[in-house]
Coordinates of C-alpha atoms in Angstrom, one line a residue:
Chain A
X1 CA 134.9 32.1 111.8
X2 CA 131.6 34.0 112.3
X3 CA 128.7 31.4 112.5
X4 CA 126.7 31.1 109.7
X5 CA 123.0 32.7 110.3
X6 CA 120.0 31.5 108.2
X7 CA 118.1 34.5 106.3
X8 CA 115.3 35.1 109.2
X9 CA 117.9 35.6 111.7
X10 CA 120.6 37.6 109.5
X11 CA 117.1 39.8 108.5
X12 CA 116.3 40.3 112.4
X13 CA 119.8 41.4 113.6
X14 CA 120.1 44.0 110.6
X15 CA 116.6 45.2 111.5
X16 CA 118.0 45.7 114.9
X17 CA 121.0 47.3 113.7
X18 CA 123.0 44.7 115.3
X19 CA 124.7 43.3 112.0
X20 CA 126.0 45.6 109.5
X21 CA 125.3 44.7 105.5
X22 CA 129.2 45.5 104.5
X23 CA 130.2 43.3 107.3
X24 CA 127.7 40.5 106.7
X25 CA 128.9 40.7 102.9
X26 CA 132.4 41.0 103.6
X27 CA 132.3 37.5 105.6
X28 CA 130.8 35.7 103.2
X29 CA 133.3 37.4 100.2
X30 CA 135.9 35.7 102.3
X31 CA 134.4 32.2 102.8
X32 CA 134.0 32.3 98.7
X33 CA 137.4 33.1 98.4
X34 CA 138.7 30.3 100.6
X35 CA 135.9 28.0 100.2
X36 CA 134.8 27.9 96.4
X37 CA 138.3 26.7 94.9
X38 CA 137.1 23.3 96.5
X39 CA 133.5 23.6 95.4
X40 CA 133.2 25.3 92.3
X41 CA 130.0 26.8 92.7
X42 CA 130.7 30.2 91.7
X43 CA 131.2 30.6 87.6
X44 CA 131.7 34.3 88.3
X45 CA 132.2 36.5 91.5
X46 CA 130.6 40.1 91.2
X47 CA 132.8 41.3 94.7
X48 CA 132.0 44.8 93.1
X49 CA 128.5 45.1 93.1
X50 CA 128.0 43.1 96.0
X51 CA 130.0 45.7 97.6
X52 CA 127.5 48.3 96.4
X53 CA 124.7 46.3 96.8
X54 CA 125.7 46.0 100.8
X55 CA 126.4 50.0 101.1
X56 CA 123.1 50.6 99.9
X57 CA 121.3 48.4 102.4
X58 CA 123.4 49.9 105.0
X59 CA 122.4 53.2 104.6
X60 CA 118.6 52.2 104.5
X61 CA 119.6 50.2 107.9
X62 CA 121.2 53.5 108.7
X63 CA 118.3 55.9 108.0
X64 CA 115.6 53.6 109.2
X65 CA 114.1 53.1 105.5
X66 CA 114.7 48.8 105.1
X67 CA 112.9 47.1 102.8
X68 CA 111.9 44.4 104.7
X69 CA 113.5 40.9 105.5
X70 CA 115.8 40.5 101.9
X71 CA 117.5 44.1 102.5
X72 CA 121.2 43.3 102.9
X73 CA 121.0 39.4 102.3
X74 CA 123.5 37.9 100.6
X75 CA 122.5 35.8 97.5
X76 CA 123.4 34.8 94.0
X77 CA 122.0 33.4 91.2
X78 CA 121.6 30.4 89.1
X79 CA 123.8 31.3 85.6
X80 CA 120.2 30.8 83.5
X81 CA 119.0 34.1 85.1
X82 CA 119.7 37.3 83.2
X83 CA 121.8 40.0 85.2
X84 CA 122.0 42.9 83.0
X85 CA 125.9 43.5 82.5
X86 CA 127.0 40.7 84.0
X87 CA 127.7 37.8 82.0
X88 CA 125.0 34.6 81.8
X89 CA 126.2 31.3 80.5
X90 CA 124.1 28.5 81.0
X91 CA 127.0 27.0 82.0
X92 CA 127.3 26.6 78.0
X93 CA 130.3 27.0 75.7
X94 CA 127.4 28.4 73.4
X95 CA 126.3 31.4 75.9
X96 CA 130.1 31.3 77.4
X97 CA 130.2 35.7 76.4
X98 CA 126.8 36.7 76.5
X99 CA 126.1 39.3 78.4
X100 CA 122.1 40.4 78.9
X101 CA 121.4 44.0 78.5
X102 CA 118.3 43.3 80.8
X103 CA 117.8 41.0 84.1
X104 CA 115.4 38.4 84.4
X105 CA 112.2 39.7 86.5
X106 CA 112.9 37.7 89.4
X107 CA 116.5 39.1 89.6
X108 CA 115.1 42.6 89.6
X109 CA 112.5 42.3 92.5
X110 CA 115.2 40.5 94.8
X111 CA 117.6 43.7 93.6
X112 CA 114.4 45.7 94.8
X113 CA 113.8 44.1 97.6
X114 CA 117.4 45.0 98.6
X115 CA 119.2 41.8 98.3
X116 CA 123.2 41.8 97.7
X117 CA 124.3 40.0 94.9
X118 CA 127.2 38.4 95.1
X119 CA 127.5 36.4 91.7
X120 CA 126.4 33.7 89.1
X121 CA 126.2 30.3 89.9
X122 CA 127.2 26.5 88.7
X123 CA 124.5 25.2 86.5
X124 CA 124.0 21.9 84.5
X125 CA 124.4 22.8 81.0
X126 CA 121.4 25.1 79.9
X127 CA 120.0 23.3 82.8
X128 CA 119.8 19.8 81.4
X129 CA 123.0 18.3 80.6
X130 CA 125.3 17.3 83.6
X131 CA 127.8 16.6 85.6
X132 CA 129.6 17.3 82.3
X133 CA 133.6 17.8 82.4
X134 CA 133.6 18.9 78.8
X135 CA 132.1 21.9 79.4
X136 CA 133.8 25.3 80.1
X137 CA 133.4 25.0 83.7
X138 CA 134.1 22.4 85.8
X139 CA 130.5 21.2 87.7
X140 CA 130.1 22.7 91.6
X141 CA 131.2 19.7 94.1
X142 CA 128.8 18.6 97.3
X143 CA 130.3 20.2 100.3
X144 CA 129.7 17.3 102.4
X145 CA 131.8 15.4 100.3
X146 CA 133.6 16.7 97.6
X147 CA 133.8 13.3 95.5
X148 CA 130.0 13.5 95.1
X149 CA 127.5 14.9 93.1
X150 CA 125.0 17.9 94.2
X151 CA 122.7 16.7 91.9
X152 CA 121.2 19.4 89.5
X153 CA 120.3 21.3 87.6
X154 CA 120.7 23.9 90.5
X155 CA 124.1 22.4 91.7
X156 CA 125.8 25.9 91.9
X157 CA 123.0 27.1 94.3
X158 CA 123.1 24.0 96.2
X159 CA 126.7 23.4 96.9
X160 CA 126.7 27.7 97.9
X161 CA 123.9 27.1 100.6
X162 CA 124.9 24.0 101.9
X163 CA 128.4 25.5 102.5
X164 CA 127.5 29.1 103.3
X165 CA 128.9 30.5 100.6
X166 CA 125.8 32.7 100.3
X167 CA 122.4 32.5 102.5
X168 CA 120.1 31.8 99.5
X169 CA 120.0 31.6 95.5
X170 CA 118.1 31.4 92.5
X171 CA 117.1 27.6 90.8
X172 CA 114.8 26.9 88.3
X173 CA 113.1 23.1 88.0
X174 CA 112.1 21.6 84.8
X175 CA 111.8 17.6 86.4
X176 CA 113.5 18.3 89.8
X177 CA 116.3 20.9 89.4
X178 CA 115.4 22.8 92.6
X179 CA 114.7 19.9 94.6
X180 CA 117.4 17.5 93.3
X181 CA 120.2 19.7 94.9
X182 CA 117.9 20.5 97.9
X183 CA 117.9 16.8 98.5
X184 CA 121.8 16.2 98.3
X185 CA 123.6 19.2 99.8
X186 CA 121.0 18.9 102.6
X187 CA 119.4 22.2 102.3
X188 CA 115.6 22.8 101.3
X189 CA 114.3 24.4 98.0
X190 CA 110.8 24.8 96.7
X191 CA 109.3 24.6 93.0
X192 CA 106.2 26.4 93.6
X193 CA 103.1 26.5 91.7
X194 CA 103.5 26.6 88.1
X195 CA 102.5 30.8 87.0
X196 CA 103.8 31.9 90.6
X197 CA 106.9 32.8 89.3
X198 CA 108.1 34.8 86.3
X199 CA 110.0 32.9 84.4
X200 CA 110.5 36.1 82.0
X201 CA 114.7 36.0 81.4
X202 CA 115.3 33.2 82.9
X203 CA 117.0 30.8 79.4
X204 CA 114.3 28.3 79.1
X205 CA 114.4 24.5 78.4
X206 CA 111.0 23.5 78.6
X207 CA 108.4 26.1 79.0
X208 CA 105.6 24.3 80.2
X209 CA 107.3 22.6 83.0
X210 CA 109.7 25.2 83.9
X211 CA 109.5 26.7 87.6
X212 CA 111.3 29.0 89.2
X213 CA 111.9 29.2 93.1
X214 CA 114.4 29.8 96.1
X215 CA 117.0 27.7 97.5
X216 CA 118.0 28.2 101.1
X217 CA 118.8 26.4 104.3
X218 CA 115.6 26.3 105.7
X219 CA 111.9 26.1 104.4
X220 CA 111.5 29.7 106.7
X221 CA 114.0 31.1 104.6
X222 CA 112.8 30.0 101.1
X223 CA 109.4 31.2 101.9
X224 CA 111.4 35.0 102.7
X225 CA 113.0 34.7 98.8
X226 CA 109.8 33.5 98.0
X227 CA 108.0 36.5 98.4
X228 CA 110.7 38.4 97.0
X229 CA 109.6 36.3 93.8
X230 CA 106.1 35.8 93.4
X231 CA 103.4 37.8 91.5
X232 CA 101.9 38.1 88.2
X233 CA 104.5 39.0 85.3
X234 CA 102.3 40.4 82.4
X235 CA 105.5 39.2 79.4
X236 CA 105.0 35.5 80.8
X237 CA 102.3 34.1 79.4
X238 CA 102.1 31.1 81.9
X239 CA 102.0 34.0 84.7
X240 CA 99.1 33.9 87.4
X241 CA 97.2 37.2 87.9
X242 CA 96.1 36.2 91.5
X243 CA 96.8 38.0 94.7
X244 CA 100.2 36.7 96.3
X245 CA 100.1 35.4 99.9
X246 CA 101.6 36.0 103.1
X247 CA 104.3 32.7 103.0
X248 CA 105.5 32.8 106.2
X249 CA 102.2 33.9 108.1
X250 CA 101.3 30.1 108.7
X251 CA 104.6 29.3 109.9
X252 CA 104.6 28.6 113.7
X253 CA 100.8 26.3 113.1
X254 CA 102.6 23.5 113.9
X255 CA 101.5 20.3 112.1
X256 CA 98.7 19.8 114.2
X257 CA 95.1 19.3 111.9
X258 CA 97.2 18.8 108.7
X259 CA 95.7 16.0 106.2
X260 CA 98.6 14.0 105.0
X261 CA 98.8 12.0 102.5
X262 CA 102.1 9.1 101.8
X263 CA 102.9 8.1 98.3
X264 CA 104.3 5.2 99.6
X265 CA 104.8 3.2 96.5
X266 CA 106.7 5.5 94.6
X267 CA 109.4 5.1 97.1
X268 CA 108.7 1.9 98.2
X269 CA 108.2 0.0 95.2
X270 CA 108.0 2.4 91.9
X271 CA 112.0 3.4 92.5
X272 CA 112.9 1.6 95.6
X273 CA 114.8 4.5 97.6
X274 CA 117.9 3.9 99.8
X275 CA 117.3 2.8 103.6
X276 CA 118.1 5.9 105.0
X277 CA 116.0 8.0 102.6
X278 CA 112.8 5.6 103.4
X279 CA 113.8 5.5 107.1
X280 CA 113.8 9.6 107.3
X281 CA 110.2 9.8 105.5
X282 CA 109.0 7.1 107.9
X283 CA 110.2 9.3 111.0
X284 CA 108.9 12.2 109.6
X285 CA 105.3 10.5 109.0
X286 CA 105.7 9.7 112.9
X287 CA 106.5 13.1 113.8
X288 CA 103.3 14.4 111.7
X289 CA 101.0 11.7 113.2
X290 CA 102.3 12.6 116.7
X291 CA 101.9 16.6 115.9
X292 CA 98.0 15.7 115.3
X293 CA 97.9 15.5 111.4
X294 CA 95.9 12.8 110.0
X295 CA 98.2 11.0 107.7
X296 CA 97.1 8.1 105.3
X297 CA 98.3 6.3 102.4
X298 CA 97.3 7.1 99.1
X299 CA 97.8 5.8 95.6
X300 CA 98.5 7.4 92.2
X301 CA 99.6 5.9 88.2
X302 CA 102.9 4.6 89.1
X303 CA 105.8 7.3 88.8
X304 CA 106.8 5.8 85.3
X305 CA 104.0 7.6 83.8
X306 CA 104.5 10.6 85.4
X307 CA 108.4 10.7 84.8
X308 CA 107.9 9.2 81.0
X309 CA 105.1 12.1 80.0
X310 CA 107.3 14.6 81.5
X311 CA 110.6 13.3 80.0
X312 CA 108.9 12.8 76.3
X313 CA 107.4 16.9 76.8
X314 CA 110.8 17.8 78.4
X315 CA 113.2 16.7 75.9
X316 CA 110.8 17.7 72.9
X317 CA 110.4 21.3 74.3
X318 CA 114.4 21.3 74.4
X319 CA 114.9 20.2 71.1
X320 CA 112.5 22.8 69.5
X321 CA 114.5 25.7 71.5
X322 CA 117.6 24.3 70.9
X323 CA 117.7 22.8 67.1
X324 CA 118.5 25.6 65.0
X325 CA 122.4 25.7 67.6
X326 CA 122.6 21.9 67.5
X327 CA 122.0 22.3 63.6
X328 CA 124.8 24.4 63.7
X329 CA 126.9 24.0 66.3
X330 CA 126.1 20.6 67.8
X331 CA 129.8 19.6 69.2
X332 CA 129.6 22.8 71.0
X333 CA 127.4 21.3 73.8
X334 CA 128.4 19.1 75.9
X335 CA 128.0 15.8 75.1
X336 CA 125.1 15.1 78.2
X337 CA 123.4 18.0 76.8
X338 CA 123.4 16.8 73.2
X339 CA 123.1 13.3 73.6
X340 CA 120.1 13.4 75.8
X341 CA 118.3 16.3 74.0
X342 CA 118.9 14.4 70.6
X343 CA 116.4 11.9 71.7
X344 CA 113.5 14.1 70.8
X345 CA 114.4 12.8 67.4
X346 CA 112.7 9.7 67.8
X347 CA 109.5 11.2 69.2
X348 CA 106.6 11.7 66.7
X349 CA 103.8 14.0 66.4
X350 CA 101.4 11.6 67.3
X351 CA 103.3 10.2 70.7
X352 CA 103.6 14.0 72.3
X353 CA 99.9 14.5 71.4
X354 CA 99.9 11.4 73.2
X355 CA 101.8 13.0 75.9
X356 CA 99.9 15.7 76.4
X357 CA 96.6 14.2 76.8
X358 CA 98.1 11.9 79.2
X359 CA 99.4 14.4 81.3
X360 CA 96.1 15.9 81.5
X361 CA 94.5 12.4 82.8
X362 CA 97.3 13.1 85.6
X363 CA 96.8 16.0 86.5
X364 CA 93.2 15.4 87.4
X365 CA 94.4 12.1 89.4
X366 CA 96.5 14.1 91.4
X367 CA 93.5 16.7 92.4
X368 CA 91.5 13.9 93.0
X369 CA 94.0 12.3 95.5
X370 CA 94.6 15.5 97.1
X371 CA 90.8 16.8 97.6
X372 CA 90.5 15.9 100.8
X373 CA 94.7 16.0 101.9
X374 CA 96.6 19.0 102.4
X375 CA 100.0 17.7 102.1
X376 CA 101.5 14.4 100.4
X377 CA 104.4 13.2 101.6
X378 CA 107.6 11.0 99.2
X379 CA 110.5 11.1 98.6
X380 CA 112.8 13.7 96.4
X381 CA 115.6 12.2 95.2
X382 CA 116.5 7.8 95.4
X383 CA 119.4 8.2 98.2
X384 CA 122.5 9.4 99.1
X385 CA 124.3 11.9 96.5
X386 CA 126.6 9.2 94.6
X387 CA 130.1 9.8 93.2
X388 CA 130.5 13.2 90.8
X389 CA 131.9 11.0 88.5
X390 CA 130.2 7.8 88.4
X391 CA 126.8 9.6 87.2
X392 CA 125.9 7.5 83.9
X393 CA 124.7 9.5 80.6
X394 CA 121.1 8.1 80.5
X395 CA 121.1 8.3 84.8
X396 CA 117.9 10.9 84.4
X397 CA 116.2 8.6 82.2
X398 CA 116.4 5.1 83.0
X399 CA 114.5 5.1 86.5
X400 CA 111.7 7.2 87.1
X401 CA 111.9 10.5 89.0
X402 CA 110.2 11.5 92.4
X403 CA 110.3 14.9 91.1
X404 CA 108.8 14.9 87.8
X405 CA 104.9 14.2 89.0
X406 CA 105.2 17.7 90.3
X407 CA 106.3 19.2 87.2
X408 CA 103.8 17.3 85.3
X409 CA 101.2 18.3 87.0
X410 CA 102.6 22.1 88.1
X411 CA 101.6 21.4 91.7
X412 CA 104.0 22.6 94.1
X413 CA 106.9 20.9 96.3
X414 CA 109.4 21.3 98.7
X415 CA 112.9 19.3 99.7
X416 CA 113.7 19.0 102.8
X417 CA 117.1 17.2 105.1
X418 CA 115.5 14.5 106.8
X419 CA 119.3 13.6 108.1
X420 CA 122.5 11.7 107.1
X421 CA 122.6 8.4 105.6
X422 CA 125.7 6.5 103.9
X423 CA 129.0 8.2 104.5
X424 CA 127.2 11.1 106.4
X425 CA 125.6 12.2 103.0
X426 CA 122.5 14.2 103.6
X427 CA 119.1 12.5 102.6
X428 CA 115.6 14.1 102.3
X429 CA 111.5 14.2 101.7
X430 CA 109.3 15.9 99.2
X431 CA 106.1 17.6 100.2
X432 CA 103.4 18.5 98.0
X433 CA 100.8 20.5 97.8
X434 CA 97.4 21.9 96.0
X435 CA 97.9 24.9 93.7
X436 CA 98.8 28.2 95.2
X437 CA 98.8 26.5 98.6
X438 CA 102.9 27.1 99.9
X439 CA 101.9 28.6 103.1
X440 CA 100.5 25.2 104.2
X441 CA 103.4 23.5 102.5
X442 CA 106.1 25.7 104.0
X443 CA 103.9 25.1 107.3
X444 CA 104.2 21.5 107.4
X445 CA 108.0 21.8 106.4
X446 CA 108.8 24.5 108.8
X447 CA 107.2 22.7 112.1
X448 CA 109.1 19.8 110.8
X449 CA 112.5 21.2 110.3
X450 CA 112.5 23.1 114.3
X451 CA 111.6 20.1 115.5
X452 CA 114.6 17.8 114.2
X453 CA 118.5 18.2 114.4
X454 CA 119.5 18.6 111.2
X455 CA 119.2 22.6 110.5
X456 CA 122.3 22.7 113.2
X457 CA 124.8 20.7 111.4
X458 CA 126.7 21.7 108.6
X459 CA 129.4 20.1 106.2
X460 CA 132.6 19.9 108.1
X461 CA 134.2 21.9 105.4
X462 CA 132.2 25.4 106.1
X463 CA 132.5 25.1 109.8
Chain B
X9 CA 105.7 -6.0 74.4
X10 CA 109.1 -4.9 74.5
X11 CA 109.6 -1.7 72.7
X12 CA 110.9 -1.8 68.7
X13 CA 114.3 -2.0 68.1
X14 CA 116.6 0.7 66.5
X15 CA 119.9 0.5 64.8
X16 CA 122.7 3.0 64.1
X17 CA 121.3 3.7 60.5
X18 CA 117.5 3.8 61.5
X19 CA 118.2 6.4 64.1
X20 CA 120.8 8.4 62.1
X21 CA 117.6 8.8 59.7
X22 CA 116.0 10.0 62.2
X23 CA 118.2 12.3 63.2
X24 CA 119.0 13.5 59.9
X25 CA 115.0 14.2 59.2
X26 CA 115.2 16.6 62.7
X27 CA 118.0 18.4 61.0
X28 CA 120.7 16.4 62.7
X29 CA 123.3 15.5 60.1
X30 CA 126.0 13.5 62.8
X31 CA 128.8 11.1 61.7
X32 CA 128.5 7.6 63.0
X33 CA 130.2 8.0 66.1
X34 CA 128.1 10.7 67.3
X35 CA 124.9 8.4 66.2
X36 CA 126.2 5.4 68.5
X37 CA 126.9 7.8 71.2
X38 CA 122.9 8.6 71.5
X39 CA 121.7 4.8 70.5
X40 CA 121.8 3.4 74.2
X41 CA 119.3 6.5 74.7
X42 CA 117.0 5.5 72.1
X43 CA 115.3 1.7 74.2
X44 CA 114.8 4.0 77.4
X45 CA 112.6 6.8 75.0
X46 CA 110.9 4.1 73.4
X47 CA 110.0 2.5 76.4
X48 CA 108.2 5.7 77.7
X49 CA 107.1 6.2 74.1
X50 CA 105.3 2.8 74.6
X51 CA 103.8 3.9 78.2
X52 CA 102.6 7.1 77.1
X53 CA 100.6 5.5 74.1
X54 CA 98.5 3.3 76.3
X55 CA 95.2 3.9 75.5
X56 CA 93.2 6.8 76.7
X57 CA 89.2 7.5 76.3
X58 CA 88.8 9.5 72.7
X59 CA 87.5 12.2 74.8
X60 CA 91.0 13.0 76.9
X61 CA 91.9 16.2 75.3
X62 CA 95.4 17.3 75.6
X63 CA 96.7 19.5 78.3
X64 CA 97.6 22.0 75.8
X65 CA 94.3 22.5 74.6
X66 CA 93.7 26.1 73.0
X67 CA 92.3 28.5 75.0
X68 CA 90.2 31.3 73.4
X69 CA 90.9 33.3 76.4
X70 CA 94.4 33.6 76.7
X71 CA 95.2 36.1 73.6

């Protein structure tokens, strides 16, 4: 079996004309096909227009006219994402025939930037309610062991990645659906800056903490579909009219001058993470102090007010999207879905006014704590992916999320594998950054990633 | 202060006031939700200075 290449290299051998687009595509058509019965990643194959897709960048390869480092790339998307013809469920018996006459601006500027599509991807429902089993699909598996969860709401795109199914995907992250799978198939995904990305037909759940962003093996590689996915979006009103970076032109700085700062209590004592997950952030704050970046603790509110502002705004924003279905048709959810969105019930006026001004008091903490840092440093998710289906109904509530702050506040993050904890099950970190600052982020992530093992080993099952 | 306690009918009122009209199975299948909401609820409503507007504030610019 051909090896599996990460995006930058795939993008530099086609540029070369030393790896054909059909052929690249074929492969990976054939690892779905054996592979995906196990994983359930894939809600819906679209061999046909990948097919097209890949003859298209071929003859751009062919007649010198690329355009530029997504042409030919195989990816797919999270099933929240419009594709115009192609069916879009949120995973939901609700959406389980809707077809979109229109795609989602994101899927249109990877389709322009020449990307192969290659299908629609395993969600949580309506990105919120999973594992579930009493949905129409079955949840995608973790392809480093097929008992566990991927976490979510971006399990699809995870479990795809990790096992090479495709190169990279589509997520979207609400309190940590990008960097929850990131985290526990072991690959790396960034929520960037809330505005970066269009969120414009892409089925909401909570529009002011919604992100979109790239999945993908390596922080180089999400910072490639990151391009393909930034810029101002006039029909989304959270949309950033600023000039969109260069993500990659920072990579190859090294860590060397970086300001780090460690959120060591969440981790430490907030949510106590697993050994492994606190003993990779620990080597990874020894690898950044060694590189030449000044790292230091720092100290914000405890996560719990972070996670409860966010959760309170989350499951509210749900409930006003979703009541006049659950009105109607409220057994046709699944029962996480329901159960968990129901909630907003008990919420009042008063308490998400509440809410709201409290998330404003945090988000000024967190610029303060970062004025002088360039990165902070905790962790994503609390350890090792557990069992698929040992995940309890109120699991997302009960202990507060390393994710969330991020959401909360709209600052951007990246996952990324900081190696292998119990049962060989991948663990990771979570950087952070100011604003509209992901070069620096995918900076620090990208010196850190070529310096450790883990980008070379892959699930046993896609080798 | 441990967050106020809710029972099946208190929450099925509730419910019913958001347009939720659920049989009594359905309400005892949310209830174990309803102490980890209030505990947040009770976290969110610590006090804040009178002058902490929310994040959500209109903006005359925006339209």
């Amino acid at each position: 079996m051909p090896a599996i290449l990460t995006i930058a290299e795939a993008a530099r051998l086609i540029a070369a004309k030393k790896l054909s687009p059909i052929e690249l595509t074929r492969t990976h058509l054939e690892r779905i096909r054996r592979l995906d019965p196990q994983l359930n990643a894939f809600l819906l194959l679209t061999e046909e227009r990948a097919l097209a897709d890949a003859k298209a960048a071929e003859a751009r390869q062919m007649s010198g006219a690329l355009r530029g480092p997504l042409d030919g790339i195989p990816i797919a998307h999270k099933d929240i994402y419009n594709t115009a013809g192609i069916r879009t469920t949120a995973h939901s018996r609700l959406l389980q025939d809707n077809v979109p006459t229109r795609d989602a601006h994101t899927v249109k500027r990877w389709a322009d930037a020449g990307t192969v599509m290659l299908g629609k991807l395993a969600t949580h429902e309506f990105a919120f309610g999973g594992p579930s089993f009493d949905v129409p699909w079955p949840p995608a598996r973790n392809p480093w062991n097929r008992d566990r969860f991927t976490s979510g709401s971006s399990s699809g795109t995870g479990a795809a990645i990790a096992a090479g199914l495709i190169l990279g995907g589509t997520g979207s992250d609400t309190g940590g659906s990008i960097r929850g799978p990131a985290a526990l198939c072991g690959i790396a995904g960034i929520k960037p800056t809330y505005g970066l990305c269009s969120r414009v037909g892409i089925l909401p759940l909570a529009f002011s903490l919604d992100h979109a962003g790239p999945l993908a093996w390596t922080a180089e590689d999400c910072g490639l579909l990151l391009q393909g996915m930034a810029g101002h979006d006039a029909e989304d009103p959270a949309s950033v009219a600023r000039p969109v970076p260069d993500f990659t032109a920072e990579l190859g700085k090294g860590a060397k001058g970086l300001r780090i700062g460690v959120v060591r209590h969440f981790f430490e004592t907030d949510n106590r993470a697993s050994d492994a997950t606190r003993g990779g952030i620990d080597a990874a704050i020894d690898f950044f102090r060694k590189e030449g970046a000044e790292v230091r603790d720092v100290s914000l509110s405890p996560a719990v007010d972070y996670h409860a502002v966010g959760y309170l705004i989350m499951i509210t924003e749900a409930f006003t999207l979703h009541a006049p279905w659950m009105r109607e048709r409220f057994m046709d959810y699944g029962e996480l879905f329901r159960d968990r969105v129901s909630l907003a019930a008990i919420v009042s006026g008063p308490d998400i006014v509440q809410a709201t001004r409290r998330r404003r008091v945090l988000c000024r903490e967190m610029a303060a704590a970062m004025e002088d840092l360039d990165i902070i440093v905790s962790a994503s998710q609390m350890g090792e992916a557990p069992r698929i289906d040992s995940v309890p109904k109120w699991a997302n509530m009960e202990k507060p999320s390393f994710t969330m702050p991020f959401n909360v506040t709209g600052f951007p993050a990246i996952s990324v594998c900081t190696g292998f904890g119990v049962g060989g099950m991948p663990v990771a970190m979570q950087l952070a950054g100011k604003p509209f600052t992901e070069p620096t982020l995918l900076r620090a992530a990208h010196a850190y990633e070529t310096a450790m093992p883990w980008r070379a080993k892959r699930p046993e099952m896609a080798v | 202060m441990s967050p106020p306690s809710t029972d099946d009918a208190e929450l099925a009122a509730l419910l019913k006031r958001a347009g939720l009209s659920l049989t009594v199975s359905q309400v005892k299948a949310i209830l174990p939700g309803v102490e980890i909401v209030q505990r947040m609820i009770e976290r969110i409503n610590a006090p804040l200075p009178r002058e902490a507007e929310p994040a959500l504030t209109f903006d005359v610019e925006q339209d």
